[in-house]
Short mmCIF file of C-alpha atoms and ligand atoms in Angstrom, two decimals:
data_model
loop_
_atom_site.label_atom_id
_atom_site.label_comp_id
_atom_site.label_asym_id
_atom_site.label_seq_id
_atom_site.Cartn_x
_atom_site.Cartn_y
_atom_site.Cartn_z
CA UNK A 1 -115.92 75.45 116.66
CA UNK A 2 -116.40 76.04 120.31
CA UNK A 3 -116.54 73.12 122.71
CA UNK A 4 -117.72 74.45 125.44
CA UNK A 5 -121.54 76.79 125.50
CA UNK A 6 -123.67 77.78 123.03
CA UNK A 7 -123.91 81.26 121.76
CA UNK A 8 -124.64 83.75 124.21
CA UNK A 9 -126.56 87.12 123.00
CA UNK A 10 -124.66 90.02 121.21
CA UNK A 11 -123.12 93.24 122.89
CA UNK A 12 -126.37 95.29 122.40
CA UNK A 13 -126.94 98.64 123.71
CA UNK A 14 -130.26 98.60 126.26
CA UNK A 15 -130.18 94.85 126.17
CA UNK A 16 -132.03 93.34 129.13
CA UNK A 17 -130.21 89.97 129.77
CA UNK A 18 -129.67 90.91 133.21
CA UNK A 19 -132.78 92.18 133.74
CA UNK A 20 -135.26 89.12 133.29
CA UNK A 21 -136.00 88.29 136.41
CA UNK A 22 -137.17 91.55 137.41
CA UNK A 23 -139.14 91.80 134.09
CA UNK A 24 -141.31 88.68 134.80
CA UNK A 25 -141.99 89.69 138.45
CA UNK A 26 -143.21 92.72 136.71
CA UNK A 27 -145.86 90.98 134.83
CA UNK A 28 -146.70 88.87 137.23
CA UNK A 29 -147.50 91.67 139.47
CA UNK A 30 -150.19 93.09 136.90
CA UNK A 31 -151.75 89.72 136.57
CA UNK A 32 -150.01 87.76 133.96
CA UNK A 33 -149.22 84.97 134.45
CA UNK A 34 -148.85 82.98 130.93
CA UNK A 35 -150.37 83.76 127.66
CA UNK A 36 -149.70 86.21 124.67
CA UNK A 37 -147.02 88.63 125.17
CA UNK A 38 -145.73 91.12 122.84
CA UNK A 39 -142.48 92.22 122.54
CA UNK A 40 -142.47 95.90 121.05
CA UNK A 41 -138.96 96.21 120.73
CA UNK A 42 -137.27 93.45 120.66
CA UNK A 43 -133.46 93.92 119.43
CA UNK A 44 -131.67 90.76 120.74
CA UNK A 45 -134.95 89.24 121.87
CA UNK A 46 -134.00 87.71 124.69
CA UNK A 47 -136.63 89.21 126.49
CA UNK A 48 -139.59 87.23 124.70
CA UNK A 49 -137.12 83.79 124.80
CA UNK A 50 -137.18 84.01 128.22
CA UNK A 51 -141.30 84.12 128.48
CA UNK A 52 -141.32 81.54 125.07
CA UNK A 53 -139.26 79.03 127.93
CA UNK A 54 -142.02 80.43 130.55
CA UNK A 55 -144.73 78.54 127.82
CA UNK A 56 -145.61 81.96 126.74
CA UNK A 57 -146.25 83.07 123.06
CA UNK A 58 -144.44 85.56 121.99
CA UNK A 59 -145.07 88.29 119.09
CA UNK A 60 -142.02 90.69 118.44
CA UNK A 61 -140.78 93.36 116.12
CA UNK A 62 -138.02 95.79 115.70
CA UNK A 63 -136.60 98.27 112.98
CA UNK A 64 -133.49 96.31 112.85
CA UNK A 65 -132.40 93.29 110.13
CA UNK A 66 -130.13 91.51 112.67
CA UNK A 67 -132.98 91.64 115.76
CA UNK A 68 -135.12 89.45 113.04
CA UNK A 69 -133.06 86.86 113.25
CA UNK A 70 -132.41 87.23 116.67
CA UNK A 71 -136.32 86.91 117.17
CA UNK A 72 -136.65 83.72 114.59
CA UNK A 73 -134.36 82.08 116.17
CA UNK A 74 -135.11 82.46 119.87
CA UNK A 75 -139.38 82.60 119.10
CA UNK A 76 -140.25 80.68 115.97
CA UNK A 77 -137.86 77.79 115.58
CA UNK A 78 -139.79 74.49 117.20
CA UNK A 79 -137.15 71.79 115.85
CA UNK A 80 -133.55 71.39 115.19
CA UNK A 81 -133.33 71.03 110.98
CA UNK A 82 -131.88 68.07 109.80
CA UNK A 83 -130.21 69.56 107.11
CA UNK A 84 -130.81 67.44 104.26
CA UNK A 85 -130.11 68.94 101.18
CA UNK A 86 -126.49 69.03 102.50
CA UNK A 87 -126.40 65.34 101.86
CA UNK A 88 -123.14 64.42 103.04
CA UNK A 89 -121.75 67.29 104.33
CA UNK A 90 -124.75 66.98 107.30
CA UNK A 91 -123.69 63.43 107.95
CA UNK A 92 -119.92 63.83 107.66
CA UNK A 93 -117.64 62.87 111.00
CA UNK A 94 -116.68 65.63 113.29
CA UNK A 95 -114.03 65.09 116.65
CA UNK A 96 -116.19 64.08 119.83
CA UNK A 97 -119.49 65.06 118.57
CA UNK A 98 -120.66 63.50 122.31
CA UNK A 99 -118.57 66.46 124.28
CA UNK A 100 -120.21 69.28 121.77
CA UNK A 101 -123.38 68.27 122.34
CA UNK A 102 -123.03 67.61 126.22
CA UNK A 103 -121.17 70.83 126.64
CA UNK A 104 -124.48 72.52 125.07
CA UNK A 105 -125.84 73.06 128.62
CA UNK A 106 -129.19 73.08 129.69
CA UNK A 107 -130.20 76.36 128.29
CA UNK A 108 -128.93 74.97 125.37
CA UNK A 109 -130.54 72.91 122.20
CA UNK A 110 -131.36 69.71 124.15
CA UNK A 111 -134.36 71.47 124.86
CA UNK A 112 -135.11 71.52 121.66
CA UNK A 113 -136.68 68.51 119.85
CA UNK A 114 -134.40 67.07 117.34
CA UNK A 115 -130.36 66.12 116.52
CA UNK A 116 -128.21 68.76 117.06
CA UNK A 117 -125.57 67.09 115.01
CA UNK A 118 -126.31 67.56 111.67
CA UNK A 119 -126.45 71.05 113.31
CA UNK A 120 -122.80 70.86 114.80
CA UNK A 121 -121.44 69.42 111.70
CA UNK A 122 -122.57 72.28 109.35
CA UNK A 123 -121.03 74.71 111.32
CA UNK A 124 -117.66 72.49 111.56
CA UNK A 125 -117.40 72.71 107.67
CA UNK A 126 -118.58 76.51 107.49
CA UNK A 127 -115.78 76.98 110.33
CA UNK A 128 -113.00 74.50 109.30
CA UNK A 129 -113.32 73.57 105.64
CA UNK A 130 -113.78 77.01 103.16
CA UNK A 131 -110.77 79.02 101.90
CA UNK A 132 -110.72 82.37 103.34
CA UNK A 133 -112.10 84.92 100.82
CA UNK A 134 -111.86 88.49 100.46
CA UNK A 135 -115.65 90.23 100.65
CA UNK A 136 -117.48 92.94 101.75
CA UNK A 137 -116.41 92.79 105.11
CA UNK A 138 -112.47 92.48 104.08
CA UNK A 139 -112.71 95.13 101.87
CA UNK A 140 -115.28 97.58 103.92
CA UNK A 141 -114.09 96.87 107.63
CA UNK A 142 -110.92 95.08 108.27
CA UNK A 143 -107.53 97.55 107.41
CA UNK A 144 -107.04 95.50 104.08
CA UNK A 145 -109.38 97.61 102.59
CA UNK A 146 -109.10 100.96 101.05
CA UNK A 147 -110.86 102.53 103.81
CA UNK A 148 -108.66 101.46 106.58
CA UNK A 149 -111.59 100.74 108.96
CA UNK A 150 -110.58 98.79 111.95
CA UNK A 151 -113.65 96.67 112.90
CA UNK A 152 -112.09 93.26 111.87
CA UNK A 153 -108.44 91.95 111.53
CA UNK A 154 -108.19 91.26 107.70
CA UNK A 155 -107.84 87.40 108.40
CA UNK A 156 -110.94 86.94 110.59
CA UNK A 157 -112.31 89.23 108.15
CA UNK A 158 -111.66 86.67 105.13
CA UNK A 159 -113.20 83.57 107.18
CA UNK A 160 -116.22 85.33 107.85
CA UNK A 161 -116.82 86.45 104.43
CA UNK A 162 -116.29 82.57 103.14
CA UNK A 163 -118.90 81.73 105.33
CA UNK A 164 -121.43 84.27 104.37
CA UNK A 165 -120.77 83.25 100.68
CA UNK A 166 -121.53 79.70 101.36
CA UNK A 167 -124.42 80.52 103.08
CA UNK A 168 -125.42 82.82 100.07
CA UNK A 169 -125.30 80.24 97.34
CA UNK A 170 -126.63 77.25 99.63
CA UNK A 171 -129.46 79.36 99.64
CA UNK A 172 -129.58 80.46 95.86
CA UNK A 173 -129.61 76.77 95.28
CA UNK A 174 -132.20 75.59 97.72
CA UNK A 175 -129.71 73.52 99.48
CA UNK A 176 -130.72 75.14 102.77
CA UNK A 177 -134.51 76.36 104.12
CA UNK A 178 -135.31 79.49 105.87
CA UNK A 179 -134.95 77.99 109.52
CA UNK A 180 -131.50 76.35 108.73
CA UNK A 181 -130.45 79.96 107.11
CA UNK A 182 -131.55 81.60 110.24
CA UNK A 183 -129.81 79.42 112.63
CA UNK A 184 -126.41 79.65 110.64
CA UNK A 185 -126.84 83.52 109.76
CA UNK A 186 -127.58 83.87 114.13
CA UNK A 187 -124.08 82.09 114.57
CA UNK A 188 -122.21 84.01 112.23
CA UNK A 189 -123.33 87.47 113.38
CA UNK A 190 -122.72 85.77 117.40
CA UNK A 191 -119.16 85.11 115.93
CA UNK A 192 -118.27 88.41 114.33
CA UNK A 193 -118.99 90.48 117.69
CA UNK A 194 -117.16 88.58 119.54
CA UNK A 195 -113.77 89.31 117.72
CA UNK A 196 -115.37 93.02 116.44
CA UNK A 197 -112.65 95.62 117.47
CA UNK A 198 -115.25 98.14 119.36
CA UNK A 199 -116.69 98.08 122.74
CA UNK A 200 -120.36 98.29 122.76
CA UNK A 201 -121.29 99.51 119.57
CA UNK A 202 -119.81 100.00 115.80
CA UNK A 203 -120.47 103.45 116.39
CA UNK A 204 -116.42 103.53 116.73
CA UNK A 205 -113.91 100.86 116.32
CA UNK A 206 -110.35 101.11 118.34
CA UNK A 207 -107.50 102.21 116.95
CA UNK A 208 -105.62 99.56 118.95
CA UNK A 209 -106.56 95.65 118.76
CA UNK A 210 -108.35 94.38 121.27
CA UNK A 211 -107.56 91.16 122.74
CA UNK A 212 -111.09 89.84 121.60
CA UNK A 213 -110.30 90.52 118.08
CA UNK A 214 -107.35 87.66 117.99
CA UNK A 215 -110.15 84.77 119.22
CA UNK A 216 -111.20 82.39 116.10
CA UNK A 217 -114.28 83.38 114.71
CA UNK A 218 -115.86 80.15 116.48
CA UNK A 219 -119.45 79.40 115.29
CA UNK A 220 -121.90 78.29 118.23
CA UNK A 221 -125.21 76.88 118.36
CA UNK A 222 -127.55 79.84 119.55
CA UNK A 223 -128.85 79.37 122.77
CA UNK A 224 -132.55 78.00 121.28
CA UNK A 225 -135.55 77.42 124.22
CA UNK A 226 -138.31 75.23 123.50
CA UNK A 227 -141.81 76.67 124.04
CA UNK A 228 -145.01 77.62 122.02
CA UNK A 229 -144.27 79.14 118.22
CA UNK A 230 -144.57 82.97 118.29
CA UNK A 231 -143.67 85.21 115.67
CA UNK A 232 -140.61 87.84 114.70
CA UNK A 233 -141.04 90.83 112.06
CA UNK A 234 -139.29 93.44 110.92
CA UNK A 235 -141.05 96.98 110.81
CA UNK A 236 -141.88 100.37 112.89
CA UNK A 237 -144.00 98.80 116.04
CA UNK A 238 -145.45 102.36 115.81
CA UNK A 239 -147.50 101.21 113.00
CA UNK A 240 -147.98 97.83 114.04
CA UNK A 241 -149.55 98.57 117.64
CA UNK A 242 -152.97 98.93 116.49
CA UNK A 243 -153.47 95.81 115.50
CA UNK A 244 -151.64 93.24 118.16
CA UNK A 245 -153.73 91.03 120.22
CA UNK A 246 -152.11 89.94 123.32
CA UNK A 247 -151.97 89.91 127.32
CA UNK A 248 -149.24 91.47 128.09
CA UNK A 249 -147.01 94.63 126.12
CA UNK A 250 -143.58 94.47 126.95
CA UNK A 251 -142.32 98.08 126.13
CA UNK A 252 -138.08 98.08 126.13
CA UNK A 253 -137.77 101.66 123.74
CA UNK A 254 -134.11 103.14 122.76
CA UNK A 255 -133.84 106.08 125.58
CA UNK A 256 -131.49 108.53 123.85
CA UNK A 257 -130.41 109.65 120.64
CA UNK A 258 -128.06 107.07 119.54
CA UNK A 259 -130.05 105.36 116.56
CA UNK A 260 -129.42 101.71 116.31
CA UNK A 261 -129.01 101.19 112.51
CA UNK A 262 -125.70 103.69 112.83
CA UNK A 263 -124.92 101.88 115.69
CA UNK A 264 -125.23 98.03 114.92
CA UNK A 265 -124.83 98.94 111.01
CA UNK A 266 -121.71 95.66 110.49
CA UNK A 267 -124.31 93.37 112.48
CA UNK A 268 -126.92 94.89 109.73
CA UNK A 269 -124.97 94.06 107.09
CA UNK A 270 -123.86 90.80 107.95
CA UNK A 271 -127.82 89.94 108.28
CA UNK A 272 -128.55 91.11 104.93
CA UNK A 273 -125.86 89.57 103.04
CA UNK A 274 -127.68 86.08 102.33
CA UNK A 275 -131.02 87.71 100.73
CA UNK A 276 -129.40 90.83 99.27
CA UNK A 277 -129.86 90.48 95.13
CA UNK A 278 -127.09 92.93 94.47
CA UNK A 279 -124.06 92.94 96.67
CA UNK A 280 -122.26 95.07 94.35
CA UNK A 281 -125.00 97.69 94.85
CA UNK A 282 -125.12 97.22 98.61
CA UNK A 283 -120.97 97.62 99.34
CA UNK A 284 -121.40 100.66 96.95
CA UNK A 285 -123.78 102.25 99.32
CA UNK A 286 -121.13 101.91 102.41
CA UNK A 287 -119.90 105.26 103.12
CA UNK A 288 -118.13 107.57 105.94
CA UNK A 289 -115.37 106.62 108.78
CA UNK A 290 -117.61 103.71 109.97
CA UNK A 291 -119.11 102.19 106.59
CA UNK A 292 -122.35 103.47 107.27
CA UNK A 293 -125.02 101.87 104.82
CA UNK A 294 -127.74 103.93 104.37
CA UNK A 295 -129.92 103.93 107.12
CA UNK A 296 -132.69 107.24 107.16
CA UNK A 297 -135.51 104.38 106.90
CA UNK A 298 -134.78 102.74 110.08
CA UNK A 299 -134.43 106.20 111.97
CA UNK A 300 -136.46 106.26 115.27
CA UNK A 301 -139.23 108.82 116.80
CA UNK A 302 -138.27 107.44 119.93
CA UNK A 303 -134.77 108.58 119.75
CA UNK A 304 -135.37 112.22 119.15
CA UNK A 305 -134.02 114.42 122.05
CA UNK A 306 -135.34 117.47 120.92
CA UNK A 307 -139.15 118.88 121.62
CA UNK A 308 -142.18 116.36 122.19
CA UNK A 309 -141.13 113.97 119.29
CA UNK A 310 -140.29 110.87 121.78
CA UNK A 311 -142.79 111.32 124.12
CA UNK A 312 -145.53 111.89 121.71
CA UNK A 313 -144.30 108.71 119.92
CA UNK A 314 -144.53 106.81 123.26
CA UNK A 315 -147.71 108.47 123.99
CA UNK A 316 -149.42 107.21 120.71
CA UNK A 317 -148.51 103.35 121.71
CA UNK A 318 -150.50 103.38 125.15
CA UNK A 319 -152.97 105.33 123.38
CA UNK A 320 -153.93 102.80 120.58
CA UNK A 321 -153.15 99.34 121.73
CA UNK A 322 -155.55 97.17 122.96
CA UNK A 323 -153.40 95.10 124.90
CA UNK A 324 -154.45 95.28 128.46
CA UNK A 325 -151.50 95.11 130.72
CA UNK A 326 -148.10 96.67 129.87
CA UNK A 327 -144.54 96.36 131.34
CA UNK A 328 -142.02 99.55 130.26
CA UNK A 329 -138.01 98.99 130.67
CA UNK A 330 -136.94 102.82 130.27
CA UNK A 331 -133.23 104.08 132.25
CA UNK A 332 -133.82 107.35 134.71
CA UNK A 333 -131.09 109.19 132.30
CA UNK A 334 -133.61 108.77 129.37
CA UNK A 335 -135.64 111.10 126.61
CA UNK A 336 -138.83 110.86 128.49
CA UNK A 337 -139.33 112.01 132.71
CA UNK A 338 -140.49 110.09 135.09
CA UNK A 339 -143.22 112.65 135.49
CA UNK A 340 -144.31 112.29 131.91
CA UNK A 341 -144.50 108.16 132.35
CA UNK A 342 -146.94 108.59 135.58
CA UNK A 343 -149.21 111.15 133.42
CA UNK A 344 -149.09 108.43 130.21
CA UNK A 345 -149.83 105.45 132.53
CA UNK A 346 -152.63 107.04 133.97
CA UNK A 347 -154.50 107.75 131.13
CA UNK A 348 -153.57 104.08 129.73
CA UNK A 349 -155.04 103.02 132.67
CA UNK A 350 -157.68 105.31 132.94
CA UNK A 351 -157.29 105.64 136.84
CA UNK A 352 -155.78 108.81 139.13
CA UNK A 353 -152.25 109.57 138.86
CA UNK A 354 -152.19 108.77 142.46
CA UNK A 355 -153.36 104.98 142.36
CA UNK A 356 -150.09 104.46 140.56
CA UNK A 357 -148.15 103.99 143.90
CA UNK A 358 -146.28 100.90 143.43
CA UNK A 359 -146.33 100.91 139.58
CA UNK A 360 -142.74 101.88 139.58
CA UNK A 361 -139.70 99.82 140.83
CA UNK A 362 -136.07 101.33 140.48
CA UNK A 363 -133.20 99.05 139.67
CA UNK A 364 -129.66 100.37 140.25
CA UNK A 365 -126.51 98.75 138.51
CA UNK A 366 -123.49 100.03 137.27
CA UNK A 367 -122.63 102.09 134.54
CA UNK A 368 -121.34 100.62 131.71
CA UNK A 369 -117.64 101.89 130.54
CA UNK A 370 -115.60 100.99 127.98
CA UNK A 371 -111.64 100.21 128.83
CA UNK A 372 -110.73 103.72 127.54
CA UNK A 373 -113.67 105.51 128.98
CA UNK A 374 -112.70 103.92 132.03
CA UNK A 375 -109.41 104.59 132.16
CA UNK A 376 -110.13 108.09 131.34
CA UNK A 377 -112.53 108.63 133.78
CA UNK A 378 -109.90 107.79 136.69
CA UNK A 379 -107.87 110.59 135.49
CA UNK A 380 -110.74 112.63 134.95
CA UNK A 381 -110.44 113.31 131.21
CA UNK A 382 -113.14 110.62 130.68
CA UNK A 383 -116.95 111.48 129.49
CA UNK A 384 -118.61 113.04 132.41
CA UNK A 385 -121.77 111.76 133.99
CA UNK A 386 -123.66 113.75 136.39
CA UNK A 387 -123.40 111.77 139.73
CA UNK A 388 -126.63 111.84 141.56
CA UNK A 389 -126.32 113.57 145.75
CA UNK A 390 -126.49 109.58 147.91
CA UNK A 391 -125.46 107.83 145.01
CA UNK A 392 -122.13 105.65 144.40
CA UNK A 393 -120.59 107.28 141.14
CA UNK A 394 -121.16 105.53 138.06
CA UNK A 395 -125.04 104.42 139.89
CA UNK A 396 -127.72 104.34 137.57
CA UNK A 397 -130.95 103.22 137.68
CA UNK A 398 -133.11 101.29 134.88
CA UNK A 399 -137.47 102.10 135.83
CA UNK A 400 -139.40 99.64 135.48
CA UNK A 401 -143.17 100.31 135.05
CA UNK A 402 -145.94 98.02 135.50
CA UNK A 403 -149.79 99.13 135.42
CA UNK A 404 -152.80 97.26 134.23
CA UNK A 405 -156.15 99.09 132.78
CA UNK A 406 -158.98 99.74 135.07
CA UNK A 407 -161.20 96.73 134.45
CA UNK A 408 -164.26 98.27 132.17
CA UNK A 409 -167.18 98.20 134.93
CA UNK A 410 -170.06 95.51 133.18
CA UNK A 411 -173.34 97.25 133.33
CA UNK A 412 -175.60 95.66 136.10
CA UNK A 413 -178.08 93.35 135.08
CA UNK A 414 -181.62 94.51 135.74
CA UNK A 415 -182.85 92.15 138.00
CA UNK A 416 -186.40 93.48 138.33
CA UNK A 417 -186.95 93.63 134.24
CA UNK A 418 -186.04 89.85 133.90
CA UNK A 419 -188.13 88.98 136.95
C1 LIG B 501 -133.38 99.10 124.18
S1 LIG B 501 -133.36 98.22 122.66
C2 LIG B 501 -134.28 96.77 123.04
C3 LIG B 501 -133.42 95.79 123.76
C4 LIG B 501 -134.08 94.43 123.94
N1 LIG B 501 -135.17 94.48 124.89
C5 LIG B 501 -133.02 93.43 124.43
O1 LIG B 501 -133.08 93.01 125.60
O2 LIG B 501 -132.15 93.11 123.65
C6 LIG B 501 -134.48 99.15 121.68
C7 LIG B 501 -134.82 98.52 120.33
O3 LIG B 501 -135.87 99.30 119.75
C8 LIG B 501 -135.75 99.23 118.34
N2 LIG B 501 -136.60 100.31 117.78
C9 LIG B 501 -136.48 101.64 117.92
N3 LIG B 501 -137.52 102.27 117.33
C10 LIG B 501 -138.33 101.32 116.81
C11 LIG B 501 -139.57 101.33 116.10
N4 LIG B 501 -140.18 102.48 115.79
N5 LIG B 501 -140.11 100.16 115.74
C12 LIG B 501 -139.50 98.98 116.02
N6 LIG B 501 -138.33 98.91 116.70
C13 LIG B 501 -137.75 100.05 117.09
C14 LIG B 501 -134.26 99.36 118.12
O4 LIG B 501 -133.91 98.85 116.85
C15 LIG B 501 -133.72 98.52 119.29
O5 LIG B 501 -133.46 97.20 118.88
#
């Protein structure tokens, strides 16, 4: 176990981590300023545990298996679990417990109401104590297995699968509740990508190991905030819309065609593994040079580059929710134009396209490459990005939208008929 930090976030495509600063000047600027706030699309949902630490609620959703965890941990969880139906495991001794729990930091669990030992020393025995099996993800993504896929080395590959196992059956055998499953499933899937042998996403894995994928497969305590309960699901926000009451609509869409279930499809897994009735059934399904599990039920409108499919997608969420102020994350090399935001925005907010001025800030960073695309790149074999005239190379820049709805005007009261 790692002494120092608690777990950070995953490597997550469009995550906003950097970003939340800018995001919460956003809504403050269209008036909210604490409150409900709904998190459309929430992936690693650090988003919503930043305004959860602001004393916001938060509601989220995504399409994805792993983000619900990510969400129950960071929104719902209100106290550290005790753990008791570990009995002594829970109360057994672990080196320096003090230092762990100091080295937690302040965004860390001390925050959080409760012990964070019995915490600590569950993931000492998950991390220290089980003999190494071979599972799915020694057999499906490590080189040990038939396929040869490269996402693991074999022996982190064994560790991780004892721990998933024990989770399993302390779960099977009510030894464990839903928030103390949560907590050590969020760990676990924190600890595979750190050693995973990709950069970015499982989309590929390197035919070289990384120097990442020789670290332990350390299990840290997720970074939990305090703040009031909200709520994480898993389903199509497209659907869900309709019905969500709240002040604010935090909007943070895929913007191009990579899907995220072919893309996160080992963090997927991993999330499934504890509730899944037939494993045999689900390793079965795990096909092609990436150990793709099925995935056509988690495919996205909003990542289809061809004809009006993404916009009208986007379209349909402004045009049904209720919620009256909305904040939209969306990078300038997107699906959707900037033209066609202004012309969505100003029917959501049922004013001019013109009274938008100011609805629109522009955020430049640098573009993310991995080590090879980088190297690559200097010799000019690399992928190709268009570079923009007055721009550094490798400039991009993330939008970030901001509008409220005209206030509805209250009919005048007819002074003369109650006189
Ligand atoms: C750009 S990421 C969000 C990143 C997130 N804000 C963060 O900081 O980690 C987009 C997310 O949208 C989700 N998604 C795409 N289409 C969806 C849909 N129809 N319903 C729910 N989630 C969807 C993807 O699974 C992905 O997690």
């Amino acid at each position: 176990m790692k002494d120092e930090g608690s777990a950070a976030t995953v490597r997550y495509l469009g995550t906003k981590k950097k970003l939340l600063d800018s995001i919460e000047a956003a809504a403050r600027r269209v008036g909210f300023h604490g409150g409900t706030m709904c998190d459309l699309f929430a992936g690693t949902a650090v988003v919503g545990r930043h305004f959860r630490a602001l004393g916001s609620r938060v509601a989220a959703m995504d399409l994805m298996a792993c983000s619900f965890v990510f969400q129950k941990v960071f929104l719902e969880i209100e106290r550290l679990p005790e753990f008791r139906g570990l009995g002594d495991l829970a109360a057994a001794g672990i080196a320096a417990p003090e230092e762990r729990i100091a080295a937690l930091g302040e965004a860390g669990t001390r925050r959080l109401p409760g012990d964070p030992l019995p915490l600590l020393r569950v993931l000492y025995h998950l991390e220290t104590r089980l003999e190494p099996c071979d599972g799915i993800l020694t057999r499906q993504y490590s080189p040990a297995g038939c396929a040869g896929r490269k996402f693991l080395r074999p022996e982190r590959a064994r560790r991780l699968d004892a721990i998933l196992l024990e989770i399993r059956d302390w779960r099977e055998r009510a030894r464990i509740d839903d928030v103390e499953e949560i907590l050590l499933l969020a760990a676990t899937i924190d600890a595979a990508d750190r050693i995973a042998n990709i950069s970015g996403t499982y989309g590929a894995f390197h035919k070289e190991w990384q120097v990442n994928t020789a670290y332990e497969a350390d299990l840290r305590i997720p970074a939990l905030v305090a703040g009031p309960r909200g709520s994480a699901a898993q389903g199509d926000s497209l659907a869900w819309i309709p019905e969500v009451e709240a002040d604010l609509l935090y909007i943070d869409p895929p913007y191009n065609t990579r899907q995220y279930p072919n893309n996160y499809h080992l963090l997927e897994l991993i999330a499934r593994i504890p509730r899944t009735l037939d494993l045999a059934a689900l390793e079965a399904s795990i096909a092609g040079k990436t150990g793709l599990v099925p995935w056509s039920e988690q495919a996205s409108k909003l990542c289809v580059g061809r004809g009006t499919t993404c916009r009208d997608a986007f379209q349909s969420i402004l045009a049904r929710t209720r919620i009256p102020r909305v904040v939209i994350s969306y990078n300038e090399e997107g699906i959707i134009t900037r033209a066609e935001f202004m012309e969505m925005l100003a029917e959501y907010a049922g004013v001019a396209r013109a009274k938008l001025r100011g609805a629109l800030e522009e955020i430049s960073y640098r573009r993310f490459r991995s080590d090879r695309d980088g190297r690559l790149a200097r010799t000019g074999a690399g992928r190709r990005y268009r570079v923009v005239p007055g721009r550094a190379r490798d400039e991009v820049r993330e939008w970030l939208f901001a509008v409220a709805k005209r206030k509805e005007r209250r009919p005048r009261a007819r002074v003369a008929q109650l006189q």
